[in-house]
Amino acid sequence: MTTAIHWFRKGLRLHDNPALLQAAKEAQQVYPVFMLDPHFANPAKVGQLRYAFLLETLSDLDTQLKGIGSRLYVVQGNPAERFPELFREWSVSLLTFETDTEPYAKKRDQEVCKIAETCGVTVAQHASHTLHNLDRYEAKAGASPLPKSYGPFLKLFDSLGAVPQCVETVTVDIMPQDGSAVPAGEHTVPSLDTTPYPPLANPLLYPGGETAALARMQLHLARKQWIAKFEKPKTSPNSLEPSTTVLSPYLKFGCLSSRLFYHKLAEIYKASPGHAKPPVSLHGQLLWREFFYMCGHTVPHFDRMEGNPICRQVPWDSNAQLLAAWEESRTGYPFIDAIMTQLRTEGWIHHLARHAVACFLTRGDLWQSWEAGAVVFDKYLLDADWSVNTANWMWLSCSSFFYQYFRCYSPVAFGKKTDPTGAYIRKYLPQLKNYPDKYIYEPWLAPKAVQEKAGCVVGCDYPKPIVDHKQVSKDNMDRMKAAYAAQAAGSDDDAADTPKKKK
Ligand code: FAD
């Protein structure tokens, strides 16, 4: 008799889950396990909303597993410490899991593989978090360097051939019925109130789990025209309802298979002549994800500036007060403060809103390191995803991938383009809700009488601007220019990345 543990980490789903499928097909008893690793259950690192999203996801997974005659076993503790006893206690001979390419996971999994070997447990890993197995990009590139930009990456992606089809969903016909002696009340999914996190004030705007993920995807797929025409730059950063899919939290945790979404999109594109194309289409978005995952997997020290071969070395300042003001919506720029409020209270913000606040914190206004900004995003985002977050922070700070530092987002003009009356600001900063449209993006310009009438005096009820954008953004462009020149002088590797102003 084969007894298997399927170890859920990401890939929190029954569909397109090759590692779970293998366990279900080869073993007569399967223990689907999730480990609540203290590395993650830490309110300083992982915000309350994402932790709640994870617990909801586990609850949904447990319900679905019960629906096919199994259940989820939630185990508290460090995997390297807990596995030996689980292997022994449950007489396990097979361990399956989805490959994870993040640095913490790579180290953890190597350790667990060694432990499994010592315990005589066979390990089977399957790559199913990305469109292709990330190792294939390196193998295909061979001796050539891996692409550092999207265009060449697309060529490499195309050279790998078709994206693998999804494997069959694990159903009641495949999954062995749970015959373990573990009492039903043991290893259950904890509720938020038994964790170090406070209870939620409101239900999550985006509920966790595979069920919610598939429902959300179907909702979008039903809008065939919208899918076919979707172009990211044409969506709005500050609409009151999201203008993009908000599938990112589900893709991050693997409640939704990126391959499933990719193939579903392909079906719609096939029937829609003239559909949008990468980089701006929805396929294009999944390919950005794939590109950044490949970079995260292959670039050493990817999440920091020092020692990272693709990252510009920029002498950022380190000012805890400025960082805190940005994080806590106290910059005095309503567009920036509203976005950061949405981030902290809802856990998701639009891509271009991320652009605006990331540019503001780094090269645009506050000249703080992108690494500090990435840590804040990593805490609050439901979709916080190590490779994607890191890459985008490098992009926005002009540290890698994008180098046109003379193109800077205005914290005033940018938001006005899609929301001239400031409805978004009024929603997230209600203290400003009575301001006339004319001053909603720049309340400090309103005459005192207008401020008093609106019931919000700048400097008293809402902060004065923390910096003068017009001045600091110019100064910062000079600083960036100097940083680029200093790096170019020390290396001959960057000529291709030197920014050229558009004529
Ligand atoms: P859609 O536009 O509907 O796109 C569909 C999917 O494509 C997304 O769910 C996501 O998986 C992927 N995708 C879209 N845009 C990007 C992109 N630029 N890079 C990589 N993948 C993309 N995305 C994360 O998933 N996790 C993060 O931690 C994260 N941090 C970011 C930090 C900064 C500073 C910036 C500028 C962007 C960041 N992004 C991150 C990328 C992007 O903003 C989000 O993926 C997107 O806004 C999620 O919303 P959506 O699901 O509606 O996206």
Coordinates of C-alpha atoms and ligand atoms in Angstrom, one line a residue:
M1 CA 0.0 0.0 0.0
T2 CA 1.3 3.5 -0.9
T3 CA 0.5 6.3 1.5
A4 CA 1.2 9.8 0.1
I5 CA 1.3 13.3 1.5
H6 CA 0.4 15.9 -1.0
W7 CA 2.0 19.1 0.3
F8 CA -0.1 22.2 -0.7
R9 CA 1.9 25.5 -0.6
K10 CA 0.8 27.5 -3.6
G11 CA -1.3 25.5 -6.1
L12 CA -4.2 25.7 -3.7
R13 CA -6.6 24.0 -6.1
L14 CA -8.0 20.7 -7.4
H15 CA -7.9 21.7 -11.1
D16 CA -4.7 21.5 -13.1
N17 CA -2.7 20.2 -10.2
P18 CA -0.3 17.5 -11.5
A19 CA 1.4 16.8 -8.2
L20 CA -1.9 16.2 -6.4
L21 CA -3.1 14.1 -9.4
Q22 CA 0.0 11.9 -9.1
A23 CA -0.6 11.3 -5.4
A24 CA -4.2 10.6 -6.0
K25 CA -3.5 8.1 -8.8
E26 CA -0.5 6.3 -7.2
A27 CA -1.5 6.1 -3.5
Q28 CA -4.2 4.3 -1.7
Q29 CA -4.2 6.8 1.1
V30 CA -3.5 10.5 0.5
Y31 CA -3.0 13.1 3.2
P32 CA -3.5 16.6 1.6
V33 CA -1.4 18.8 4.0
F34 CA -0.9 22.5 4.3
M35 CA 1.8 23.7 6.8
L36 CA 1.2 27.0 8.6
D37 CA 4.8 27.9 8.6
P38 CA 5.7 30.6 11.2
H39 CA 7.9 32.2 8.6
F40 CA 4.7 33.5 7.0
A41 CA 2.3 33.7 9.9
N42 CA 3.9 37.0 11.1
P43 CA 1.8 40.1 11.2
A44 CA 4.9 42.3 10.7
K45 CA 5.5 40.6 7.3
V46 CA 2.1 39.4 6.1
G47 CA -0.8 41.7 6.5
Q48 CA -4.1 40.7 8.1
L49 CA -6.0 40.7 4.8
R50 CA -3.7 38.3 3.0
Y51 CA -3.6 36.0 6.0
A52 CA -7.4 36.0 6.1
F53 CA -7.4 35.4 2.3
L54 CA -5.1 32.4 2.9
L55 CA -7.4 30.9 5.6
E56 CA -10.5 31.4 3.4
T57 CA -8.6 29.6 0.6
L58 CA -7.7 26.7 2.9
S59 CA -11.3 26.5 4.1
D60 CA -12.5 26.3 0.5
L61 CA -9.9 23.7 -0.3
D62 CA -11.0 21.6 2.7
T63 CA -14.6 21.8 1.6
Q64 CA -13.7 20.8 -1.9
L65 CA -11.6 17.9 -0.7
K66 CA -14.4 16.7 1.6
G67 CA -16.6 16.8 -1.5
I68 CA -14.4 14.2 -3.1
G69 CA -14.1 12.0 0.0
S70 CA -10.9 13.5 1.4
R71 CA -10.0 16.5 3.6
L72 CA -7.3 19.0 4.3
Y73 CA -4.8 18.4 7.1
V74 CA -3.5 21.7 8.4
V75 CA -0.3 21.3 10.4
Q76 CA 1.3 24.1 12.4
G77 CA 5.1 24.6 12.3
N78 CA 8.3 24.5 10.4
P79 CA 8.1 21.9 7.6
A80 CA 11.6 20.6 8.2
E81 CA 10.6 19.9 11.8
R82 CA 7.2 18.5 11.2
F83 CA 7.7 16.2 8.3
P84 CA 9.8 13.5 10.0
E85 CA 7.1 12.9 12.6
L86 CA 4.3 13.0 9.9
F87 CA 6.2 10.5 7.7
R88 CA 6.6 8.2 10.7
E89 CA 3.1 8.6 12.2
W90 CA 1.3 8.1 8.9
S91 CA 3.7 5.5 7.3
V92 CA 4.2 7.7 4.3
S93 CA 6.2 6.5 1.3
L94 CA 5.4 9.3 -1.3
L95 CA 5.6 13.1 -1.0
T96 CA 4.3 15.2 -3.9
F97 CA 4.3 19.0 -4.2
E98 CA 4.3 21.8 -6.8
T99 CA 7.7 23.2 -7.6
D100 CA 8.3 26.7 -6.1
T101 CA 11.1 28.9 -7.4
E102 CA 11.2 31.6 -4.7
P103 CA 14.5 31.6 -2.7
Y104 CA 12.9 30.8 0.7
A105 CA 11.0 27.9 -0.9
K106 CA 14.0 26.5 -2.8
K107 CA 16.0 26.3 0.4
R108 CA 13.0 24.9 2.4
D109 CA 12.3 22.3 -0.3
Q110 CA 15.9 21.1 -0.6
E111 CA 15.9 20.5 3.2
V112 CA 12.6 18.6 3.1
C113 CA 13.8 16.5 0.1
K114 CA 16.9 15.5 2.2
I115 CA 14.7 14.6 5.1
A116 CA 12.4 12.6 2.9
E117 CA 15.4 10.7 1.5
T118 CA 16.6 9.9 5.0
C119 CA 13.1 8.6 5.9
G120 CA 12.9 6.5 2.7
V121 CA 10.1 8.7 1.2
T122 CA 10.0 9.2 -2.6
V123 CA 9.6 12.8 -3.6
A124 CA 7.8 13.9 -6.8
Q125 CA 7.7 17.6 -7.8
H126 CA 5.8 19.1 -10.7
A127 CA 6.1 22.6 -12.2
S128 CA 2.6 24.1 -12.6
H129 CA 2.6 27.6 -11.2
T130 CA 3.8 29.2 -14.4
L131 CA 2.9 28.6 -18.1
H132 CA 6.1 26.6 -18.7
N133 CA 8.5 24.9 -16.3
L134 CA 10.9 27.8 -15.6
D135 CA 14.0 25.6 -16.1
R136 CA 13.0 25.2 -19.7
Y137 CA 13.9 28.9 -20.4
E138 CA 17.4 28.4 -19.2
A139 CA 17.8 25.1 -21.0
K140 CA 16.5 26.6 -24.3
A141 CA 18.7 29.7 -24.0
G142 CA 21.7 27.4 -23.5
A143 CA 24.9 29.4 -23.6
S144 CA 23.2 32.7 -24.5
P145 CA 22.2 35.1 -21.7
L146 CA 18.6 35.0 -20.7
P147 CA 16.6 38.0 -22.0
K148 CA 16.5 41.1 -19.9
S149 CA 13.5 42.7 -21.6
Y150 CA 10.0 41.6 -22.8
G151 CA 10.5 41.5 -26.6
P152 CA 13.4 39.0 -26.5
F153 CA 11.6 37.1 -23.8
L154 CA 8.6 36.7 -26.1
K155 CA 10.9 35.1 -28.7
L156 CA 12.2 32.7 -26.2
F157 CA 8.7 31.9 -24.9
D158 CA 7.5 31.2 -28.5
S159 CA 10.5 29.0 -29.1
L160 CA 9.4 26.7 -26.3
G161 CA 6.3 25.7 -28.3
A162 CA 2.7 25.5 -27.1
V163 CA 1.8 26.1 -23.4
P164 CA 1.1 22.7 -21.9
Q165 CA -2.5 21.7 -21.6
C166 CA -4.0 21.5 -18.1
V167 CA -4.1 18.1 -16.4
E168 CA -7.4 16.6 -15.4
T169 CA -9.1 17.9 -12.3
V170 CA -8.9 15.6 -9.3
T171 CA -12.4 14.3 -8.7
V172 CA -14.1 11.7 -6.5
D173 CA -13.3 9.0 -9.1
I174 CA -9.6 9.6 -8.8
M175 CA -9.0 10.6 -5.2
P176 CA -8.8 7.7 -2.7
Q177 CA -11.3 8.0 0.0
D178 CA -9.8 9.2 3.3
G179 CA -9.2 6.1 5.5
S180 CA -7.0 7.7 8.1
A181 CA -7.5 7.3 11.8
V182 CA -6.9 11.0 12.5
P183 CA -9.9 12.4 14.3
A184 CA -12.0 14.9 12.3
G185 CA -11.4 17.7 14.9
E186 CA -7.6 17.5 14.5
H187 CA -5.5 19.5 12.0
T188 CA -8.5 21.6 11.0
V189 CA -8.3 25.0 9.3
P190 CA -7.9 27.7 12.1
S191 CA -10.1 30.7 12.2
L192 CA -8.5 34.2 12.2
D193 CA -9.3 34.7 15.8
T194 CA -7.1 31.8 16.9
T195 CA -4.1 33.4 15.1
P196 CA -2.0 36.5 16.0
Y197 CA -4.2 38.5 13.7
P198 CA -7.2 40.7 14.8
P199 CA -10.6 39.7 13.5
L200 CA -11.7 41.3 10.2
A201 CA -13.7 44.5 10.5
N202 CA -15.4 43.7 7.1
P203 CA -15.6 40.7 4.9
L204 CA -12.8 40.4 2.3
L205 CA -13.7 42.3 -0.9
Y206 CA -12.1 39.5 -2.8
P207 CA -12.9 36.2 -1.0
G208 CA -10.2 33.5 -1.0
G209 CA -10.3 30.1 -2.6
E210 CA -10.5 28.1 -5.8
T211 CA -14.3 28.4 -6.0
A212 CA -14.1 32.2 -5.9
A213 CA -11.2 32.1 -8.4
L214 CA -13.0 30.0 -11.0
A215 CA -16.2 32.1 -10.5
R216 CA -14.3 35.3 -11.0
M217 CA -12.6 34.0 -14.1
Q218 CA -15.9 32.8 -15.6
L219 CA -17.5 36.2 -15.0
H220 CA -14.8 37.8 -17.0
L221 CA -14.7 35.2 -19.7
A222 CA -18.4 35.7 -20.3
R223 CA -17.5 39.3 -21.5
K224 CA -15.9 38.1 -24.7
Q225 CA -15.6 41.5 -26.3
W226 CA -14.0 43.0 -23.3
I227 CA -11.5 40.1 -23.1
A228 CA -10.7 40.4 -26.8
K229 CA -10.2 44.1 -26.7
F230 CA -8.5 44.4 -23.2
E231 CA -5.5 46.7 -23.4
K232 CA -3.9 47.4 -20.1
P233 CA -2.8 51.0 -20.7
K234 CA -6.5 51.9 -21.5
T235 CA -7.8 50.7 -18.1
S236 CA -8.2 53.2 -15.3
P237 CA -6.2 53.3 -12.1
N238 CA -8.9 55.1 -10.1
S239 CA -12.3 53.7 -11.2
L240 CA -14.5 52.8 -8.2
E241 CA -15.0 49.3 -9.6
P242 CA -11.8 47.5 -10.7
S243 CA -11.1 48.0 -14.4
T244 CA -8.9 44.9 -14.7
T245 CA -9.7 41.3 -13.7
V246 CA -8.4 41.2 -10.0
L247 CA -7.4 37.6 -10.7
S248 CA -3.9 38.3 -9.2
P249 CA -4.6 37.1 -5.7
Y250 CA -5.9 33.8 -7.1
L251 CA -2.9 33.4 -9.5
K252 CA -0.5 34.3 -6.7
F253 CA -1.8 31.5 -4.4
G254 CA -2.5 29.2 -7.3
C255 CA -6.2 29.1 -6.6
L256 CA -6.3 29.6 -10.3
S257 CA -4.0 27.9 -12.8
S258 CA -2.3 30.4 -15.0
R259 CA -2.3 27.8 -17.8
L260 CA -6.1 27.4 -17.5
F261 CA -6.6 31.2 -17.7
Y262 CA -4.2 31.3 -20.7
H263 CA -6.0 28.6 -22.6
K264 CA -9.4 30.0 -21.9
L265 CA -8.2 33.4 -23.2
A266 CA -6.8 31.7 -26.3
E267 CA -10.2 30.2 -27.1
I268 CA -11.8 33.7 -27.1
Y269 CA -8.9 35.2 -29.1
K270 CA -9.4 32.5 -31.7
A271 CA -13.0 33.6 -32.3
S272 CA -12.1 37.3 -32.2
P273 CA -10.3 38.6 -35.3
G274 CA -8.2 41.7 -34.5
H275 CA -8.0 40.9 -30.8
A276 CA -5.5 42.7 -28.6
K277 CA -1.9 41.4 -28.5
P278 CA 1.0 41.3 -26.0
P279 CA 2.3 43.3 -24.2
V280 CA -1.1 45.0 -23.6
S281 CA -3.5 42.1 -23.9
L282 CA -4.5 39.7 -21.1
H283 CA -2.2 37.1 -22.6
G284 CA 0.4 39.9 -22.5
Q285 CA -0.2 40.3 -18.8
L286 CA 0.3 36.6 -18.1
L287 CA 3.5 36.8 -20.1
W288 CA 4.8 39.7 -17.9
R289 CA 4.2 37.4 -15.0
E290 CA 6.0 34.6 -16.7
F291 CA 8.9 36.9 -17.7
F292 CA 9.3 38.2 -14.1
Y293 CA 9.1 34.7 -12.7
M294 CA 11.9 33.6 -15.0
C295 CA 14.0 36.6 -13.9
G296 CA 13.3 35.8 -10.2
H297 CA 14.3 32.2 -10.7
T298 CA 17.5 33.0 -12.5
V299 CA 18.9 36.4 -11.3
P300 CA 21.0 36.2 -8.2
H301 CA 20.0 38.5 -5.3
F302 CA 16.9 39.5 -7.3
D303 CA 15.1 41.2 -4.4
R304 CA 17.9 43.7 -3.5
M305 CA 20.0 46.3 -5.2
E306 CA 23.4 45.2 -4.0
G307 CA 24.8 42.1 -5.7
N308 CA 22.0 42.1 -8.2
P309 CA 23.5 42.1 -11.7
I310 CA 20.5 43.6 -13.5
C311 CA 19.8 46.4 -11.0
R312 CA 21.2 49.9 -11.3
Q313 CA 23.1 51.0 -8.2
V314 CA 21.3 54.2 -7.0
P315 CA 22.3 56.1 -3.8
W316 CA 18.7 56.2 -2.3
D317 CA 18.0 58.0 0.9
S318 CA 16.7 56.2 3.9
N319 CA 14.2 58.3 5.8
A320 CA 11.8 56.4 8.1
Q321 CA 9.5 59.4 8.5
L322 CA 9.0 59.8 4.7
L323 CA 8.5 56.1 4.3
A324 CA 5.9 56.0 7.1
A325 CA 4.1 59.1 5.7
W326 CA 3.8 57.3 2.3
E327 CA 2.7 54.0 3.9
E328 CA 0.1 55.7 6.1
S329 CA -1.4 58.1 3.6
R330 CA 0.1 61.2 5.0
T331 CA 1.9 62.7 2.0
G332 CA -0.6 65.5 1.5
Y333 CA -1.1 64.4 -2.1
P334 CA -4.7 63.1 -2.1
F335 CA -4.2 60.8 -5.2
I336 CA -1.2 59.1 -3.5
D337 CA -2.9 59.0 -0.1
A338 CA -6.1 57.5 -1.5
I339 CA -4.2 54.7 -3.3
M340 CA -2.3 53.8 -0.2
T341 CA -5.6 53.8 1.8
Q342 CA -7.1 51.4 -0.8
L343 CA -4.0 49.2 -0.5
R344 CA -4.1 49.0 3.3
T345 CA -7.9 48.6 3.6
E346 CA -8.7 46.4 0.6
G347 CA -5.4 44.7 -0.3
W348 CA -5.6 45.3 -4.1
I349 CA -4.9 48.4 -6.2
H350 CA -4.8 48.9 -10.0
H351 CA -1.5 48.4 -11.8
L352 CA -1.2 52.1 -12.8
A353 CA -2.1 53.1 -9.2
R354 CA 0.9 50.9 -8.2
H355 CA 2.9 52.9 -10.8
A356 CA 1.9 56.2 -9.3
V357 CA 2.8 55.4 -5.7
A358 CA 5.9 53.5 -6.5
C359 CA 7.3 56.3 -8.6
F360 CA 6.3 58.8 -5.9
L361 CA 8.2 56.9 -3.2
T362 CA 11.4 56.3 -5.3
R363 CA 12.7 58.4 -8.2
G364 CA 9.7 60.7 -8.5
D365 CA 9.5 62.5 -5.2
L366 CA 10.7 60.9 -1.9
W367 CA 13.9 59.2 -3.2
Q368 CA 13.5 56.2 -0.9
S369 CA 14.8 52.8 -1.9
W370 CA 12.5 50.5 -4.0
E371 CA 13.4 47.7 -1.6
A372 CA 11.6 49.6 1.2
G373 CA 8.6 50.1 -1.0
A374 CA 8.5 46.4 -2.0
V375 CA 8.5 45.4 1.7
V376 CA 5.4 47.6 2.3
F377 CA 3.6 46.2 -0.8
D378 CA 4.6 42.7 0.2
K379 CA 2.8 43.2 3.6
Y380 CA -0.5 44.6 2.3
L381 CA -1.1 43.2 -1.1
L382 CA -3.4 40.1 -1.3
D383 CA -1.4 39.3 -4.5
A384 CA 2.0 39.9 -3.0
D385 CA 4.2 37.8 -5.2
W386 CA 7.9 37.8 -4.7
S387 CA 9.1 37.8 -8.3
V388 CA 6.5 40.0 -9.7
N389 CA 6.6 42.6 -6.9
T390 CA 10.4 42.8 -6.9
A391 CA 10.5 43.2 -10.7
N392 CA 7.9 45.9 -10.8
W393 CA 9.5 47.9 -8.1
M394 CA 12.8 47.8 -10.0
W395 CA 10.9 48.9 -13.1
L396 CA 9.1 51.8 -11.5
S397 CA 12.3 53.1 -9.8
C398 CA 14.2 52.8 -13.1
S399 CA 16.5 50.4 -11.5
S400 CA 16.0 47.7 -14.1
F401 CA 13.8 46.9 -17.2
F402 CA 12.8 50.5 -17.7
Y403 CA 15.2 53.4 -17.8
Q404 CA 13.3 56.5 -18.9
Y405 CA 13.7 58.3 -15.6
F406 CA 12.8 61.7 -17.3
R407 CA 9.2 60.3 -17.6
C408 CA 7.7 60.9 -14.2
Y409 CA 4.2 60.5 -12.9
S410 CA 2.6 63.6 -11.5
P411 CA 0.7 63.0 -8.3
V412 CA -1.8 65.6 -9.4
A413 CA -2.2 65.4 -13.2
F414 CA -2.1 61.6 -13.7
G415 CA -5.2 60.7 -11.6
K416 CA -7.2 63.7 -13.1
K417 CA -7.0 62.1 -16.6
T418 CA -9.4 59.3 -15.6
D419 CA -11.2 60.8 -12.6
P420 CA -11.4 64.6 -13.0
T421 CA -14.0 65.0 -10.2
G422 CA -11.9 63.0 -7.7
A423 CA -14.7 60.4 -6.9
Y424 CA -11.9 57.9 -6.0
I425 CA -10.2 60.4 -3.6
R426 CA -13.6 61.2 -2.0
K427 CA -14.2 57.5 -1.4
Y428 CA -10.8 56.7 0.2
L429 CA -10.2 60.1 1.9
P430 CA -13.6 61.0 3.2
Q431 CA -12.2 64.0 5.0
L432 CA -11.8 65.6 1.6
K433 CA -15.2 64.7 0.3
N434 CA -16.7 68.2 0.4
Y435 CA -13.9 69.8 -1.6
P436 CA -14.8 71.4 -4.9
D437 CA -13.6 69.4 -8.0
K438 CA -11.1 72.2 -8.7
Y439 CA -9.1 71.6 -5.5
I440 CA -9.6 67.9 -4.9
Y441 CA -6.2 66.9 -6.2
E442 CA -4.5 70.0 -4.7
P443 CA -6.4 71.0 -1.5
W444 CA -3.5 73.2 -0.3
L445 CA -4.3 75.6 -3.2
A446 CA -7.9 76.2 -2.0
P447 CA -8.5 79.5 -0.2
K448 CA -8.8 79.2 3.5
A449 CA -12.6 80.0 3.3
V450 CA -13.1 77.1 0.9
Q451 CA -11.1 74.7 3.1
E452 CA -13.2 75.7 6.1
K453 CA -16.4 75.4 4.2
A454 CA -15.3 71.9 3.1
G455 CA -14.7 71.0 6.8
C456 CA -11.0 70.1 6.2
V457 CA -8.2 72.6 6.7
V458 CA -4.9 71.7 5.2
G459 CA -2.2 71.4 7.8
C460 CA -4.8 70.7 10.5
D461 CA -7.3 68.1 9.2
Y462 CA -5.2 66.9 6.3
P463 CA -1.4 67.2 5.8
K464 CA 0.3 69.8 3.7
P465 CA 2.3 68.3 0.8
I466 CA 5.3 66.5 2.1
V467 CA 7.4 67.8 -0.8
D468 CA 7.1 70.2 -3.6
H469 CA 6.6 67.7 -6.5
K470 CA 7.6 70.2 -9.2
Q471 CA 10.9 70.9 -7.6
V472 CA 11.9 67.5 -6.2
S473 CA 11.0 65.6 -9.3
K474 CA 13.4 67.8 -11.3
D475 CA 16.1 67.4 -8.7
N476 CA 15.6 63.7 -8.6
M477 CA 16.0 63.4 -12.4
D478 CA 19.4 65.0 -12.0
R479 CA 20.3 62.5 -9.2
M480 CA 19.2 59.7 -11.4
K481 CA 21.2 61.0 -14.3
A482 CA 24.3 61.1 -12.1
A483 CA 23.7 57.6 -10.8
Y484 CA 23.3 56.2 -14.3
A485 CA 26.5 58.1 -15.4
A486 CA 28.4 56.8 -12.4
Q487 CA 27.4 53.2 -13.2
A488 CA 28.1 53.6 -16.9
A489 CA 31.6 54.9 -16.1
G490 CA 32.3 51.8 -14.0
S491 CA 31.0 49.3 -16.6
D492 CA 30.7 48.8 -20.3
D493 CA 27.8 46.5 -20.0
D494 CA 25.0 49.1 -19.9
A495 CA 25.2 50.9 -23.2
A496 CA 22.1 49.2 -24.6
D497 CA 20.1 50.4 -21.6
T498 CA 21.0 54.0 -21.8
P499 CA 17.8 56.0 -22.0
K500 CA 17.0 57.9 -25.1
K501 CA 14.5 60.7 -25.0
K502 CA 11.6 60.3 -27.4
K503 CA 11.6 63.1 -30.0
Ligands
FAD1 P1 -4.9 42.0 -15.0 O1 -4.5 43.3 -15.7 O2 -6.3 41.6 -15.0 O3 -3.8 40.9 -15.4 C1 -4.1 39.5 -15.3 C2 -2.9 38.9 -14.6 O4 -1.7 39.1 -15.3 C3 -2.7 39.4 -13.2 O5 -3.6 38.9 -12.3 C4 -1.3 39.1 -12.9 O6 -1.1 37.8 -12.5 C5 -0.6 39.3 -14.3 N1 -0.1 40.6 -14.4 C6 -0.7 41.7 -14.8 N2 0.2 42.8 -14.8 C7 1.4 42.3 -14.5 C8 2.7 42.8 -14.4 N3 2.9 44.1 -14.6 N4 3.7 42.0 -14.0 C9 3.5 40.7 -13.8 N5 2.3 40.1 -13.9 C10 1.2 40.9 -14.2 N6 1.4 41.7 -9.3 C11 1.2 40.7 -8.6 O7 0.6 39.7 -8.9 N7 1.9 40.6 -7.3 C12 2.6 41.7 -6.9 O8 3.2 41.6 -5.8 C13 2.7 42.8 -7.7 N8 3.4 43.9 -7.2 C14 3.5 45.0 -8.1 C15 4.3 46.1 -7.6 C16 4.4 47.3 -8.4 C17 5.2 48.4 -7.9 C18 3.7 47.3 -9.7 C19 3.8 48.5 -10.5 C20 3.0 46.2 -10.1 C21 2.9 45.0 -9.3 N9 2.2 43.9 -9.8 C22 2.1 42.8 -8.9 C23 1.7 43.8 -11.2 C24 0.3 44.2 -11.5 O9 0.1 45.5 -10.9 C25 -0.7 43.3 -10.9 O10 -0.5 42.0 -11.3 C26 -2.1 43.6 -11.4 O11 -2.4 45.0 -11.1 C27 -3.1 42.7 -10.8 O12 -4.4 43.1 -11.1 P2 -5.3 42.2 -12.1 O13 -5.3 40.8 -11.6 O14 -6.6 42.9 -12.3 O15 -4.4 42.3 -13.4

